[in-house]
Tab-separated table of C-alpha atoms in Angstrom:
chain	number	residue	atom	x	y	z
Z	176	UNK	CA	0.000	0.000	0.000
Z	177	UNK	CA	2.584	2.681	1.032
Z	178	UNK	CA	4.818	1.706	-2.132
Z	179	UNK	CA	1.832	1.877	-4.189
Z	180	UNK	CA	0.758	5.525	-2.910
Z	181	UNK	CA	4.578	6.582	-3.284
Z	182	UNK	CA	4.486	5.884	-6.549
Z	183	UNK	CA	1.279	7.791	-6.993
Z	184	UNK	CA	2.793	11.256	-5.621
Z	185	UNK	CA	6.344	10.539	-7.211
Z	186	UNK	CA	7.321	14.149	-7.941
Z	187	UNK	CA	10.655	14.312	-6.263
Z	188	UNK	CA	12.530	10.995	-8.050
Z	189	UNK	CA	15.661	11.795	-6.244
Z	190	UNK	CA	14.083	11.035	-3.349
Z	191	UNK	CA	11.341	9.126	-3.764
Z	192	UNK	CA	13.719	6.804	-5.833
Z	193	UNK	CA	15.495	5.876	-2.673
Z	194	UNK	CA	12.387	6.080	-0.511
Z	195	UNK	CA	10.768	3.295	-2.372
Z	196	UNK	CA	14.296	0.881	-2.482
Z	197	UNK	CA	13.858	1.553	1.010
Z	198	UNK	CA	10.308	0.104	1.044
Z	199	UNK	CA	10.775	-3.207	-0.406
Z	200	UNK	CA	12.690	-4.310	2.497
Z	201	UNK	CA	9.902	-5.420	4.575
Z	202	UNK	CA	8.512	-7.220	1.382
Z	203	UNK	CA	11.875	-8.660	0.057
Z	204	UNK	CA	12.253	-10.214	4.004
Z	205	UNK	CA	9.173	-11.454	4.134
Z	206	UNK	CA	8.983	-12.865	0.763
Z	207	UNK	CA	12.369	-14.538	1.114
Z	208	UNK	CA	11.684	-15.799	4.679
Z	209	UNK	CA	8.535	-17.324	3.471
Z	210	UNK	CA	10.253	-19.174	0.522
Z	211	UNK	CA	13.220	-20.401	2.981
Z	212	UNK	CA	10.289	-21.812	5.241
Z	213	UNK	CA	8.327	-22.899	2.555
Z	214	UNK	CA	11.906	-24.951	1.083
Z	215	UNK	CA	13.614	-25.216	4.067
Z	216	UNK	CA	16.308	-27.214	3.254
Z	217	UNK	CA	17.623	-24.468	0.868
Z	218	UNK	CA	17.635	-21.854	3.537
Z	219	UNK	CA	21.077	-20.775	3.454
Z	220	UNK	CA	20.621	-19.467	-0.004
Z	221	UNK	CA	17.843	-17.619	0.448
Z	222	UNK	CA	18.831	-16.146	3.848
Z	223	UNK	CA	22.488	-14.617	2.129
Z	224	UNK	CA	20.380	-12.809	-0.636
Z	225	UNK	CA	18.130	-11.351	1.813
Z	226	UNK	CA	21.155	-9.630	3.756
Z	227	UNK	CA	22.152	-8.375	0.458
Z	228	UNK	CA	19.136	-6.373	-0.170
Z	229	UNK	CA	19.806	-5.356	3.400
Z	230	UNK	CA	23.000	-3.785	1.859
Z	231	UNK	CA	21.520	-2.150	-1.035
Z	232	UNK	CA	18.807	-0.569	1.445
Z	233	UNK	CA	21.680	0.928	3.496
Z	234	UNK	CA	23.226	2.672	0.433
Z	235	UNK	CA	19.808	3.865	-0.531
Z	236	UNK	CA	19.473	5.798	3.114
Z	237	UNK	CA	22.458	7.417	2.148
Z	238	UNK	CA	21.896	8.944	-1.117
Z	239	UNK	CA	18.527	9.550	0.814
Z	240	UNK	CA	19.845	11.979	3.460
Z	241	UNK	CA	21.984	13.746	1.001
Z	242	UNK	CA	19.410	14.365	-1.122
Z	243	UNK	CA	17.345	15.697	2.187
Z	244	UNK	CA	20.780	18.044	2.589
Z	245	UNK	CA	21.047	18.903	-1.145
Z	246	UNK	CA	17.222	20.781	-0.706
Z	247	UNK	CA	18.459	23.048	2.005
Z	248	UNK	CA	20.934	24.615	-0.219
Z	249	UNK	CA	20.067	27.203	-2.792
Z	250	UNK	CA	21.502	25.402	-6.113
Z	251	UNK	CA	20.475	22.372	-4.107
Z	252	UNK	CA	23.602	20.111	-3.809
Z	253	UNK	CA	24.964	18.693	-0.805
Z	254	UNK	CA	27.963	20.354	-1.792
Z	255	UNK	CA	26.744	24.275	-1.024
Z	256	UNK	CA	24.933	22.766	2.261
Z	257	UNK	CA	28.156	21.485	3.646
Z	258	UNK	CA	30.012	24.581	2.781
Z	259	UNK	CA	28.361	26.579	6.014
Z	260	UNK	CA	30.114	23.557	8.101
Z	261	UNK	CA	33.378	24.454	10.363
Z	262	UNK	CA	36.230	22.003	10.528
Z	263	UNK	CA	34.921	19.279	13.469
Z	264	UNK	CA	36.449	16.470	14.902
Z	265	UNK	CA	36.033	12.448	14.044
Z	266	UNK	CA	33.484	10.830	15.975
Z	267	UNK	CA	34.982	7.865	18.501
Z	268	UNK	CA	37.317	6.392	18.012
Z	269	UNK	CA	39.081	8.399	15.549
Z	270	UNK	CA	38.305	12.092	18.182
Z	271	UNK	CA	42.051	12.876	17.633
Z	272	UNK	CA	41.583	13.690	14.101
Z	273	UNK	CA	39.917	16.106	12.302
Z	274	UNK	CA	38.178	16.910	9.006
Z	275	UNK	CA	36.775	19.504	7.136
Z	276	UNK	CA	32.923	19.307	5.767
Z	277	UNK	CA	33.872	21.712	2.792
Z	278	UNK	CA	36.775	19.555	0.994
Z	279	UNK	CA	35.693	17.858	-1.635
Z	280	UNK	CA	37.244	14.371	0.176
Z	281	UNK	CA	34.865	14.476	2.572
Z	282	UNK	CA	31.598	13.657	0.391
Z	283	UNK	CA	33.408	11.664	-1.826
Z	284	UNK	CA	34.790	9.578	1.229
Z	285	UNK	CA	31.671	9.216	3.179
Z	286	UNK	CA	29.896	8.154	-0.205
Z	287	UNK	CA	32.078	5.473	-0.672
Z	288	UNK	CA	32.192	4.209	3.409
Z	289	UNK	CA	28.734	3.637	2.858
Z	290	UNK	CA	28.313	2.141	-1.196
Z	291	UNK	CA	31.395	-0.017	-0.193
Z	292	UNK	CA	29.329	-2.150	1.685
Z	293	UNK	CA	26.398	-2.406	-1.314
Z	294	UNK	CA	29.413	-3.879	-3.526
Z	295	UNK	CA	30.988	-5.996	-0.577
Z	296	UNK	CA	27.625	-7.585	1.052
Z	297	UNK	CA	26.790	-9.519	-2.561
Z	298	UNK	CA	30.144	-10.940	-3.547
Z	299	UNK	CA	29.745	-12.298	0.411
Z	300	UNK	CA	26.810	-14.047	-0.418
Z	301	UNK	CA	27.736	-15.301	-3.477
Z	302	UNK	CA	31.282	-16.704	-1.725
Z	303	UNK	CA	29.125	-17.662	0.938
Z	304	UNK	CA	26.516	-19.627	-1.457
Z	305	UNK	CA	29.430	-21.492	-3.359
Z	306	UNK	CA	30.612	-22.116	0.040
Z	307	UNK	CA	27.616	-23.431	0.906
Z	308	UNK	CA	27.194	-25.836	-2.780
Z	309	UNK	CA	30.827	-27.121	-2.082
Z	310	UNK	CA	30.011	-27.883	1.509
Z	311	UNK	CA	32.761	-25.903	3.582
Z	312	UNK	CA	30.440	-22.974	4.844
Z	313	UNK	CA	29.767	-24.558	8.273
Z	314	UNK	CA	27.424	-22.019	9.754
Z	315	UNK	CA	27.849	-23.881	12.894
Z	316	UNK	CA	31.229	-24.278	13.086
Z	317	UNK	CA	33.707	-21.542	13.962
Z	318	UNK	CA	36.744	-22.728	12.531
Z	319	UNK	CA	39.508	-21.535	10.589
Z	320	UNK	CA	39.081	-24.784	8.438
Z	321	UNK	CA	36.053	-23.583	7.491
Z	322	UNK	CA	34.755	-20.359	4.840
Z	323	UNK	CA	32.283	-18.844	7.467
Z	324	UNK	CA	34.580	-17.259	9.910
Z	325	UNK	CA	36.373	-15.663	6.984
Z	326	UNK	CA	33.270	-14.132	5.119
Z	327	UNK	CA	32.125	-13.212	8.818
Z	328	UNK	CA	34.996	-10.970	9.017
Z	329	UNK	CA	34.742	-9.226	5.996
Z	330	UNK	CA	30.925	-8.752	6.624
Z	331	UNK	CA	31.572	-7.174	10.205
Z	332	UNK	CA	34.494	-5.132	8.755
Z	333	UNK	CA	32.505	-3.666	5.422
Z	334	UNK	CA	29.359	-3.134	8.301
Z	335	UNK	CA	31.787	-1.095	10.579
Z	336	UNK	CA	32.711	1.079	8.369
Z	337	UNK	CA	29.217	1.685	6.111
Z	338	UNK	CA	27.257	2.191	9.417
Z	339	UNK	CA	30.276	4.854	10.754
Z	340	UNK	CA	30.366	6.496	7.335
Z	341	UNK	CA	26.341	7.516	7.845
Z	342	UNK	CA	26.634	7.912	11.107
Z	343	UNK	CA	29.561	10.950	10.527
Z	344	UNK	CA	27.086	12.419	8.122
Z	345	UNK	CA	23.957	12.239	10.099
Z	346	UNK	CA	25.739	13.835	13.057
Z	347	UNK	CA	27.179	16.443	10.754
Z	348	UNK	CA	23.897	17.134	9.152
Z	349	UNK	CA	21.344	16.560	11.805
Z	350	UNK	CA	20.564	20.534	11.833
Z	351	UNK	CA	19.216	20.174	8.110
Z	352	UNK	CA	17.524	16.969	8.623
Z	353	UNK	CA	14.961	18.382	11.054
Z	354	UNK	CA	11.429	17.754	10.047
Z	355	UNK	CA	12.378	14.450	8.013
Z	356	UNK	CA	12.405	12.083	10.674
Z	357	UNK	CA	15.710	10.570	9.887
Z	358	UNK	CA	16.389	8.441	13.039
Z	359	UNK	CA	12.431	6.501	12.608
Z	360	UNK	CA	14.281	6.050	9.083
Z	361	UNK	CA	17.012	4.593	9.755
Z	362	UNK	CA	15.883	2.537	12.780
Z	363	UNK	CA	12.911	1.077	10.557
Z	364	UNK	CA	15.700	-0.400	8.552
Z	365	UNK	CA	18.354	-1.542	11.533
Z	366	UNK	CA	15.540	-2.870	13.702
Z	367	UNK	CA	14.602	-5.333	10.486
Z	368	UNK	CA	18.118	-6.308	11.119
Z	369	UNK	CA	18.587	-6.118	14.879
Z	370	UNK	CA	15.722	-8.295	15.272
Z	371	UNK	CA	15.996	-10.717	12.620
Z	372	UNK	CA	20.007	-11.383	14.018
Z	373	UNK	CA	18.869	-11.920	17.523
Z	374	UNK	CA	15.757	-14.401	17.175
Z	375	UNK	CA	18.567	-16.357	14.763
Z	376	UNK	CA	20.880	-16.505	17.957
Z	377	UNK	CA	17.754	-17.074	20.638
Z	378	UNK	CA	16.810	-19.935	18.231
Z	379	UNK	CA	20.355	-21.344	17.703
Z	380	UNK	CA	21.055	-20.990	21.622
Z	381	UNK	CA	17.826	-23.351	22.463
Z	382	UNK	CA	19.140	-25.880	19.679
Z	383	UNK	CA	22.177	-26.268	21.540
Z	384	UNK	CA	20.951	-26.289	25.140
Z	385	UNK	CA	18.926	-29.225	23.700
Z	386	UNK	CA	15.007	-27.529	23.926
Z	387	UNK	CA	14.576	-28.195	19.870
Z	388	UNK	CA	14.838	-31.469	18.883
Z	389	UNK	CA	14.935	-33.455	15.663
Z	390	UNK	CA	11.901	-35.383	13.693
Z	391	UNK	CA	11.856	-38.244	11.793
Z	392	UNK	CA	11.651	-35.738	8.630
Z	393	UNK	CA	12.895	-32.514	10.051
Z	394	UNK	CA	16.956	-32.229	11.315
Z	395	UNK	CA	17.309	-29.357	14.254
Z	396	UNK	CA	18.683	-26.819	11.916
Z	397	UNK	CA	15.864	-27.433	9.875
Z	398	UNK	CA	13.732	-26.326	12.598
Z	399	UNK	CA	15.430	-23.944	13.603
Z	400	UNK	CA	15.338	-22.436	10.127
Z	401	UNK	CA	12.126	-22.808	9.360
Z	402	UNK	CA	10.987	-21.024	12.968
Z	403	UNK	CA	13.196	-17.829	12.589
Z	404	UNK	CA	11.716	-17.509	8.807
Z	405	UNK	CA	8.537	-18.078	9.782
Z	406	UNK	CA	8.322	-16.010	12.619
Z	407	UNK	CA	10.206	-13.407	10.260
Z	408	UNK	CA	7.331	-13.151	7.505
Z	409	UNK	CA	5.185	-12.332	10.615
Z	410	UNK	CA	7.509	-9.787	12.247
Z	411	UNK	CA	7.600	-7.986	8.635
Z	412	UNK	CA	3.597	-7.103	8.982
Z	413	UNK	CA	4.336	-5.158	11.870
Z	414	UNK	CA	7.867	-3.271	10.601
Z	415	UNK	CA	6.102	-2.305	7.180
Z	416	UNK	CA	3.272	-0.716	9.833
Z	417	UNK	CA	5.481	1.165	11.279
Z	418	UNK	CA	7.284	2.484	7.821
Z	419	UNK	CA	3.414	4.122	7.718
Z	420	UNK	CA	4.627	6.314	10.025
Z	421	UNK	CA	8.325	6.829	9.002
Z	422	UNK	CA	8.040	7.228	5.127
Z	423	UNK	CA	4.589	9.624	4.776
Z	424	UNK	CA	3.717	9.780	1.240
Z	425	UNK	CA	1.726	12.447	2.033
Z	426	UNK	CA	4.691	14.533	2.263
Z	427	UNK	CA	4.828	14.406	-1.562
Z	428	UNK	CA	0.871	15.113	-2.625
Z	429	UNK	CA	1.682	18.749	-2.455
Z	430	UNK	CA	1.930	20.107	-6.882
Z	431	UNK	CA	4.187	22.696	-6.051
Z	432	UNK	CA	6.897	19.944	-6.293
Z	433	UNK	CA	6.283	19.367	-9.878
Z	434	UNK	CA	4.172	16.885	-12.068
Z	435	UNK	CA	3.826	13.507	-10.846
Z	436	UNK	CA	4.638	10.282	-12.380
Z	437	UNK	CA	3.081	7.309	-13.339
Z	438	UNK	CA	2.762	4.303	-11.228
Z	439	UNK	CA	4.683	1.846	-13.252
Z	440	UNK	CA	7.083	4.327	-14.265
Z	441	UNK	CA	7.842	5.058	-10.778
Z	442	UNK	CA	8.385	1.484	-10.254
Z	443	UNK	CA	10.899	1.007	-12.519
Z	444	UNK	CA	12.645	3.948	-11.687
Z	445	UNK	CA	13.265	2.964	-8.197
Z	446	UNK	CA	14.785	-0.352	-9.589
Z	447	UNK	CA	17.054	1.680	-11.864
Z	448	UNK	CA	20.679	0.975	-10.349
């Protein structure tokens, strides 16, 4: 419903494009958890393209608070709106150095901290889904034997630095972004995650203390990946509720901002990479 009535008022593509990529997250879970309940034994493939939508949804929040900063300015770029910025220290825990907001570095750094992880995320799960096919992934096992520690690494590495990257930029921007409700954003997209991660480790912690237990058709991981997908698809009702709230499309109905395009082209404009 709220993609659908985006794509109604879509009179500001630079944002709206973004908004929308934003918007199929709750879908794209719940559509892949589904399918990884649905063929459970195939869950690890399903479950490594979901947290690479997660990455593309990241990036999109970027480009989506610039282009928030961009309108401020009066030849609206992000550029002119970081120009009134002073030279401010690094957040923790990189305080002892500084940088300066009006370089042209800066944007291009922060861009990439975050749109790193966008191009990382996917070529982890697609190592991790050959990993998988050629049976040395071992989810289970933390091993240096074993491909999962590795990509685990990477993943928490690439993570570190996207999530620092936007979180430099919010903090340096936060006067602009008043009145667009960036935090209910951004923490309709991390609580997806933050949620999804820990039922996977309250699930994982009962297999081992022994409370799930294997059927005659059904192995324990199986269970326990068929419970944390199907208690995701339900979870994603509620988050895509709450993106109501977050993502207004009302805030586009107004026609000052320009003529409006159609619903399909919309659609295919938000999928334009």
């Amino acid at each position: 419903m709220l993609i659908y009535c985006s794509s109604r008022n879509y009179r500001v593509p630079a944002e709206q494009r973004q908004v929308i990529r934003i918007l199929y997250l709750p879908m794209v879970y719940a559509i892949i958890s589904f399918l990884s309940y649905r063929f459970f034994r195939d869950y690890t493939y399903y479950s490594l393209v979901e947290i690479a939508y997660e990455a593309l949804t990241i990036s999109a929040f970027l480009l989506l608070l610039i282009q928030f900063v961009a309108a401020t300015a009066h030849d609206r770029t992000a550029e002119s709106a970081l120009a009134r910025k002073e030279k401010k220290k690094l957040m923790f825990p990189f305080c002892c150095w500084r940088y300066r907001p009006t370089k042209m570095y800066f944007m291009y750094t922060t861009k990439w901290a975050v749109l790193q992880y966008a191009v990382v995320r996917p070529l982890v799960s697609i190592a991790g889904i050959i990993a998988q096919a050629e049976n040395v992934l071992c989810e289970s096992v933390w091993s240096v034997h074993y491909a999962y520690v590795y990509l685990t690494a990477i993943d928490f590495a690439s993570i570190s630095i996207a999530l620092y990257g936007l979180l430099l930029f919010y903090e340096l921007t936060k006067d602009e972004l008043k009145g667009r409700r960036p935090l209910a954003k951004f923490m309709c997209i991390k609580l997806i995650v933050f949620f999804t991660f820990y039922q996977t480790f309250v699930f994982e912690l009962l297999q081992k203390h022994g409370v799930i237990h294997a059927t005659e058709f059904w192995t324990e991981s199986n269970i326990v990946d068929g419970l944390n997908a199907l208690v995701t698809t339900i979870e994603m009702v509620f988050f895509a509720l709450g993106m109501l709230w977050a993502y207004r499309w009302s805030e586009y109905r107004s026609e000052n901002l320009g003529p409006r395009l159609g619903v399909g082209k919309a659609l295919l404009d938000s999928i334009n990479y």
